[in-house]
mmCIF file of C-alpha atoms in Angstrom:
data_model
loop_
_atom_site.group_PDB
_atom_site.id
_atom_site.type_symbol
_atom_site.label_atom_id
_atom_site.label_comp_id
_atom_site.label_asym_id
_atom_site.label_seq_id
_atom_site.Cartn_x
_atom_site.Cartn_y
_atom_site.Cartn_z
ATOM 1 C CA GLN A 1 -43.222 185.501 -79.885
ATOM 2 C CA LYS A 2 -40.156 187.304 -78.891
ATOM 3 C CA GLU A 3 -40.315 190.873 -77.881
ATOM 4 C CA VAL A 4 -36.904 192.229 -79.619
ATOM 5 C CA GLU A 5 -36.145 190.330 -82.796
ATOM 6 C CA GLN A 6 -32.377 190.535 -84.588
ATOM 7 C CA ASN A 7 -30.921 188.240 -87.091
ATOM 8 C CA SER A 8 -28.430 186.315 -85.400
ATOM 9 C CA GLY A 9 -25.974 186.441 -88.041
ATOM 10 C CA PRO A 10 -23.282 186.141 -88.346
ATOM 11 C CA LEU A 11 -22.768 189.054 -90.473
ATOM 12 C CA SER A 12 -19.530 189.705 -92.458
ATOM 13 C CA VAL A 13 -18.584 192.768 -94.195
ATOM 14 C CA PRO A 14 -15.124 193.946 -95.711
ATOM 15 C CA GLU A 15 -13.059 196.390 -94.054
ATOM 16 C CA GLY A 16 -14.083 200.112 -95.023
ATOM 17 C CA ALA A 17 -17.687 198.662 -95.979
ATOM 18 C CA ILE A 18 -21.151 199.798 -94.559
ATOM 19 C CA ALA A 19 -22.346 197.480 -91.740
ATOM 20 C CA SER A 20 -26.458 197.135 -91.524
ATOM 21 C CA LEU A 21 -27.921 195.896 -88.624
ATOM 22 C CA ASN A 22 -31.466 195.577 -87.806
ATOM 23 C CA CYS A 23 -34.153 195.081 -85.123
ATOM 24 C CA THR A 24 -37.752 194.990 -84.674
ATOM 25 C CA TYR A 25 -39.835 195.074 -81.548
ATOM 26 C CA SER A 26 -43.272 194.157 -80.820
ATOM 27 C CA ASP A 27 -44.558 196.386 -78.064
ATOM 28 C CA ARG A 28 -45.759 199.649 -79.765
ATOM 29 C CA GLY A 29 -45.556 201.534 -76.662
ATOM 30 C CA SER A 30 -41.457 201.354 -76.386
ATOM 31 C CA GLN A 31 -40.082 204.594 -76.106
ATOM 32 C CA SER A 32 -36.394 204.518 -75.863
ATOM 33 C CA PHE A 33 -33.837 202.348 -78.149
ATOM 34 C CA PHE A 34 -30.179 201.301 -77.641
ATOM 35 C CA TRP A 35 -27.713 199.836 -79.659
ATOM 36 C CA TYR A 36 -25.128 197.788 -77.444
ATOM 37 C CA ARG A 37 -22.004 196.675 -78.386
ATOM 38 C CA GLN A 38 -20.545 193.554 -76.938
ATOM 39 C CA TYR A 39 -16.784 191.814 -77.056
ATOM 40 C CA SER A 40 -16.762 188.248 -76.436
ATOM 41 C CA GLY A 41 -16.513 187.634 -72.535
ATOM 42 C CA LYS A 42 -17.012 191.468 -71.663
ATOM 43 C CA SER A 43 -20.289 193.619 -70.323
ATOM 44 C CA PRO A 44 -22.065 195.858 -73.162
ATOM 45 C CA GLU A 45 -21.084 199.290 -74.155
ATOM 46 C CA LEU A 46 -23.644 201.730 -75.303
ATOM 47 C CA ILE A 47 -22.932 202.975 -78.704
ATOM 48 C CA MET A 48 -26.145 204.647 -79.675
ATOM 49 C CA SER A 49 -29.486 205.917 -78.134
ATOM 50 C CA ILE A 50 -32.426 206.886 -80.071
ATOM 51 C CA TYR A 51 -35.666 208.386 -78.916
ATOM 52 C CA SER A 52 -37.686 209.723 -81.812
ATOM 53 C CA ASN A 53 -38.209 208.752 -85.417
ATOM 54 C CA GLY A 54 -35.341 209.760 -88.070
ATOM 55 C CA ASP A 55 -31.925 209.474 -88.037
ATOM 56 C CA LYS A 56 -29.217 209.919 -85.273
ATOM 57 C CA GLU A 57 -25.547 209.833 -86.245
ATOM 58 C CA ASP A 58 -22.867 209.689 -84.339
ATOM 59 C CA GLY A 59 -19.275 209.511 -86.052
ATOM 60 C CA ARG A 60 -19.399 206.190 -87.977
ATOM 61 C CA PHE A 61 -22.621 205.147 -86.345
ATOM 62 C CA THR A 62 -26.206 206.032 -87.471
ATOM 63 C CA ALA A 63 -29.285 204.910 -85.905
ATOM 64 C CA GLN A 64 -32.612 205.162 -87.425
ATOM 65 C CA LEU A 65 -35.825 204.611 -85.565
ATOM 66 C CA ASN A 66 -39.139 204.207 -87.504
ATOM 67 C CA LYS A 67 -41.784 203.549 -84.773
ATOM 68 C CA ALA A 68 -44.637 203.296 -87.417
ATOM 69 C CA SER A 69 -43.094 199.386 -88.536
ATOM 70 C CA GLN A 70 -41.674 199.237 -85.230
ATOM 71 C CA TYR A 71 -38.170 198.949 -86.635
ATOM 72 C CA VAL A 72 -34.826 200.285 -85.530
ATOM 73 C CA SER A 73 -31.408 199.870 -87.360
ATOM 74 C CA LEU A 74 -27.598 200.823 -86.792
ATOM 75 C CA LEU A 75 -25.473 201.509 -89.708
ATOM 76 C CA ILE A 76 -21.696 201.238 -89.344
ATOM 77 C CA ARG A 77 -19.826 202.929 -91.824
ATOM 78 C CA ASP A 78 -16.283 202.616 -92.692
ATOM 79 C CA SER A 79 -16.058 199.413 -90.664
ATOM 80 C CA GLN A 80 -13.081 198.405 -88.795
ATOM 81 C CA PRO A 81 -11.775 195.006 -87.869
ATOM 82 C CA SER A 82 -12.329 196.428 -84.312
ATOM 83 C CA ASP A 83 -15.988 196.546 -84.802
ATOM 84 C CA SER A 84 -16.182 192.852 -84.600
ATOM 85 C CA ALA A 85 -18.243 192.091 -81.889
ATOM 86 C CA THR A 86 -22.076 191.309 -81.095
ATOM 87 C CA TYR A 87 -24.493 193.870 -81.449
ATOM 88 C CA LEU A 88 -27.401 194.034 -79.131
ATOM 89 C CA CYS A 89 -30.540 195.986 -79.737
ATOM 90 C CA ALA A 90 -32.620 197.165 -76.667
ATOM 91 C CA VAL A 91 -35.738 198.430 -76.185
ATOM 92 C CA SER A 92 -37.306 200.050 -73.254
ATOM 93 C CA LEU A 93 -41.046 201.255 -71.828
ATOM 94 C CA LEU A 94 -40.890 204.521 -69.880
ATOM 95 C CA SER A 95 -40.220 203.716 -66.581
ATOM 96 C CA GLY A 96 -38.711 206.936 -65.033
ATOM 97 C CA SER A 97 -35.322 207.723 -64.044
ATOM 98 C CA ALA A 98 -33.931 204.264 -65.081
ATOM 99 C CA ARG A 99 -34.902 202.197 -67.660
ATOM 100 C CA GLN A 100 -35.406 198.192 -67.969
ATOM 101 C CA LEU A 101 -34.021 196.764 -71.129
ATOM 102 C CA THR A 102 -35.726 194.141 -73.201
ATOM 103 C CA PHE A 103 -32.621 192.727 -75.295
ATOM 104 C CA GLY A 104 -32.608 191.183 -78.882
ATOM 105 C CA SER A 105 -30.450 188.099 -79.307
ATOM 106 C CA GLY A 106 -27.666 190.091 -80.849
ATOM 107 C CA THR A 107 -26.219 190.112 -84.171
ATOM 108 C CA GLN A 108 -22.428 188.936 -84.450
ATOM 109 C CA LEU A 109 -20.520 191.059 -86.883
ATOM 110 C CA THR A 110 -17.279 190.379 -88.313
ATOM 111 C CA VAL A 111 -15.411 192.908 -90.283
ATOM 112 C CA LEU A 112 -12.737 191.340 -92.316
ATOM 113 C CA PRO A 113 -9.333 192.901 -93.156
ATOM 114 C CA GLY B 1 -19.554 209.612 -67.902
ATOM 115 C CA ALA B 2 -21.128 207.638 -65.559
ATOM 116 C CA VAL B 3 -19.614 204.473 -64.100
ATOM 117 C CA VAL B 4 -20.861 201.458 -62.615
ATOM 118 C CA SER B 5 -18.289 199.149 -60.836
ATOM 119 C CA GLN B 6 -18.752 195.542 -60.210
ATOM 120 C CA HIS B 7 -16.773 193.418 -58.012
ATOM 121 C CA PRO B 8 -15.551 190.923 -58.128
ATOM 122 C CA SER B 9 -14.940 190.244 -62.002
ATOM 123 C CA TRP B 10 -14.582 186.588 -61.728
ATOM 124 C CA VAL B 11 -15.181 183.925 -58.857
ATOM 125 C CA ILE B 12 -15.043 180.305 -58.517
ATOM 126 C CA CYS B 13 -16.642 178.464 -55.761
ATOM 127 C CA LYS B 14 -17.752 175.126 -54.759
ATOM 128 C CA SER B 15 -20.852 173.961 -55.001
ATOM 129 C CA GLY B 16 -23.446 174.708 -52.088
ATOM 130 C CA THR B 17 -21.709 177.776 -50.888
ATOM 131 C CA SER B 18 -22.870 181.412 -51.407
ATOM 132 C CA VAL B 19 -21.413 184.088 -53.358
ATOM 133 C CA LYS B 20 -22.136 188.014 -53.126
ATOM 134 C CA ILE B 21 -21.498 190.272 -56.133
ATOM 135 C CA GLU B 22 -21.444 193.950 -55.444
ATOM 136 C CA CYS B 23 -22.424 196.686 -58.211
ATOM 137 C CA ARG B 24 -21.784 200.313 -57.305
ATOM 138 C CA SER B 25 -22.859 203.619 -59.521
ATOM 139 C CA LEU B 26 -19.744 205.684 -58.735
ATOM 140 C CA ASP B 27 -20.475 209.064 -59.840
ATOM 141 C CA PHE B 28 -24.214 209.143 -59.936
ATOM 142 C CA GLN B 29 -27.356 208.073 -57.630
ATOM 143 C CA ALA B 30 -28.944 205.236 -58.898
ATOM 144 C CA THR B 31 -32.701 204.361 -57.252
ATOM 145 C CA THR B 32 -32.930 201.657 -59.407
ATOM 146 C CA MET B 33 -30.297 198.910 -60.636
ATOM 147 C CA PHE B 34 -30.833 195.665 -62.419
ATOM 148 C CA TRP B 35 -29.299 192.464 -62.554
ATOM 149 C CA TYR B 36 -29.164 190.275 -65.636
ATOM 150 C CA ARG B 37 -27.350 186.808 -66.275
ATOM 151 C CA GLN B 38 -26.061 185.626 -69.438
ATOM 152 C CA PHE B 39 -25.003 182.153 -70.524
ATOM 153 C CA PRO B 40 -22.840 181.393 -73.569
ATOM 154 C CA LYS B 41 -23.948 182.587 -76.885
ATOM 155 C CA GLN B 42 -27.342 183.968 -75.429
ATOM 156 C CA SER B 43 -28.472 187.508 -74.924
ATOM 157 C CA LEU B 44 -28.835 189.024 -71.597
ATOM 158 C CA MET B 45 -31.730 187.893 -69.480
ATOM 159 C CA LEU B 46 -33.260 189.943 -66.894
ATOM 160 C CA MET B 47 -33.308 188.355 -63.381
ATOM 161 C CA ALA B 48 -34.553 191.163 -61.134
ATOM 162 C CA THR B 49 -35.165 194.994 -60.566
ATOM 163 C CA SER B 50 -33.408 196.279 -57.669
ATOM 164 C CA ASN B 51 -35.022 199.343 -55.662
ATOM 165 C CA GLU B 52 -33.373 201.404 -53.422
ATOM 166 C CA GLY B 53 -34.972 201.051 -49.821
ATOM 167 C CA SER B 54 -37.356 198.330 -50.923
ATOM 168 C CA LYS B 55 -37.763 194.848 -51.984
ATOM 169 C CA ALA B 56 -36.470 193.555 -55.453
ATOM 170 C CA THR B 57 -38.703 192.688 -58.448
ATOM 171 C CA TYR B 58 -38.035 189.362 -59.832
ATOM 172 C CA GLU B 59 -38.846 188.214 -63.438
ATOM 173 C CA GLN B 60 -40.684 185.101 -64.135
ATOM 174 C CA GLY B 61 -38.699 181.883 -63.088
ATOM 175 C CA VAL B 62 -36.087 183.430 -61.143
ATOM 176 C CA GLU B 63 -36.041 182.214 -57.373
ATOM 177 C CA LYS B 64 -36.056 184.920 -55.094
ATOM 178 C CA ASP B 65 -34.658 182.866 -52.039
ATOM 179 C CA LYS B 66 -31.934 181.780 -54.207
ATOM 180 C CA PHE B 67 -30.597 185.105 -55.707
ATOM 181 C CA LEU B 68 -30.957 187.605 -52.734
ATOM 182 C CA ILE B 69 -30.590 191.279 -53.745
ATOM 183 C CA ASN B 70 -30.047 193.784 -51.459
ATOM 184 C CA HIS B 71 -30.307 197.732 -52.581
ATOM 185 C CA ALA B 72 -29.299 199.386 -49.175
ATOM 186 C CA SER B 73 -28.168 202.781 -50.581
ATOM 187 C CA LEU B 74 -28.529 204.794 -53.739
ATOM 188 C CA THR B 75 -25.169 203.777 -54.933
ATOM 189 C CA LEU B 76 -24.894 200.198 -54.251
ATOM 190 C CA SER B 77 -26.704 196.659 -54.690
ATOM 191 C CA THR B 78 -25.699 193.176 -54.181
ATOM 192 C CA LEU B 79 -26.645 190.026 -55.527
ATOM 193 C CA THR B 80 -26.208 186.926 -53.400
ATOM 194 C CA VAL B 81 -26.142 183.195 -55.248
ATOM 195 C CA THR B 82 -27.171 181.257 -52.309
ATOM 196 C CA SER B 83 -26.056 177.391 -52.217
ATOM 197 C CA ALA B 84 -24.751 177.980 -55.582
ATOM 198 C CA HIS B 85 -24.812 174.783 -58.318
ATOM 199 C CA PRO B 86 -23.015 174.216 -61.455
ATOM 200 C CA GLU B 87 -26.106 175.295 -63.607
ATOM 201 C CA ASP B 88 -25.672 179.048 -61.772
ATOM 202 C CA SER B 89 -22.106 179.237 -63.511
ATOM 203 C CA SER B 90 -22.932 182.402 -65.918
ATOM 204 C CA PHE B 91 -22.011 185.936 -66.558
ATOM 205 C CA TYR B 92 -23.873 188.216 -64.189
ATOM 206 C CA ILE B 93 -24.016 191.699 -65.196
ATOM 207 C CA CYS B 94 -25.420 194.667 -63.206
ATOM 208 C CA SER B 95 -26.848 197.845 -64.573
ATOM 209 C CA ALA B 96 -27.902 201.411 -63.285
ATOM 210 C CA GLY B 97 -29.434 204.496 -64.518
ATOM 211 C CA GLU B 98 -28.785 208.282 -63.527
ATOM 212 C CA PHE B 99 -31.058 209.316 -60.786
ATOM 213 C CA GLY B 100 -33.824 211.881 -62.169
ATOM 214 C CA GLN B 101 -32.666 211.712 -65.865
ATOM 215 C CA GLY B 102 -35.541 210.777 -67.797
ATOM 216 C CA ASN B 103 -34.050 209.419 -70.810
ATOM 217 C CA SER B 104 -30.835 208.270 -69.422
ATOM 218 C CA PRO B 105 -29.398 205.125 -70.993
ATOM 219 C CA LEU B 106 -28.324 202.461 -68.565
ATOM 220 C CA HIS B 107 -24.874 201.820 -67.596
ATOM 221 C CA PHE B 108 -23.478 198.534 -67.066
ATOM 222 C CA GLY B 109 -20.693 197.124 -64.929
ATOM 223 C CA ASN B 110 -18.072 194.929 -66.181
ATOM 224 C CA GLY B 111 -19.761 191.472 -65.219
ATOM 225 C CA THR B 112 -18.772 188.853 -62.812
ATOM 226 C CA ARG B 113 -17.992 185.300 -64.286
ATOM 227 C CA LEU B 114 -19.368 182.899 -61.817
ATOM 228 C CA THR B 115 -17.670 179.415 -62.170
ATOM 229 C CA VAL B 116 -19.580 176.872 -59.548
ATOM 230 C CA THR B 117 -17.509 173.601 -59.220
#
């Protein structure tokens, strides 16, 4: 059983629409949750981090966490073609000052102009 | 913000040779660094956890004698792929967290594309 699951996609949305990316995790002891964006051939870059239940907004991005349901999501408002990438959900157990991440397989997002 | 530098960004080597990849935290101290490998169209897979001043912890299925990790200082970890073979061709990525920051997210290097011919 995968520890972090994401729909692989591809997910296509028109420019200006809201893109919704979902992730579930199996370990109830997970403490930290991250969304990374990865362009083809590049390293992941951090988009959002969330540690407590509820919503966290940063610009066009909103992360939502529901620990009871073991579910974390990322909403991208006013999607742009430059948002086209693979989005990786990552989950971590508490491990001190640095975090060991378990990644989902990623969701490929395409924003159509 | 925190920056992790990884070098080289790409390397081509012949089968049987060894390749060293460096990972540096430029503006923070990282007691722990992580090495990941990513094959095409797949997600990142953790290979090992590199601890400053001690032996690395390897994930199941990763050969510690083939992938040598040295974390000699708080800002530098190296991964050496020994006797590389074509099946070792992959994208290798390091990451590090800020020393003393409990909920600090990891920061990734730019990755190293290894091609073994």
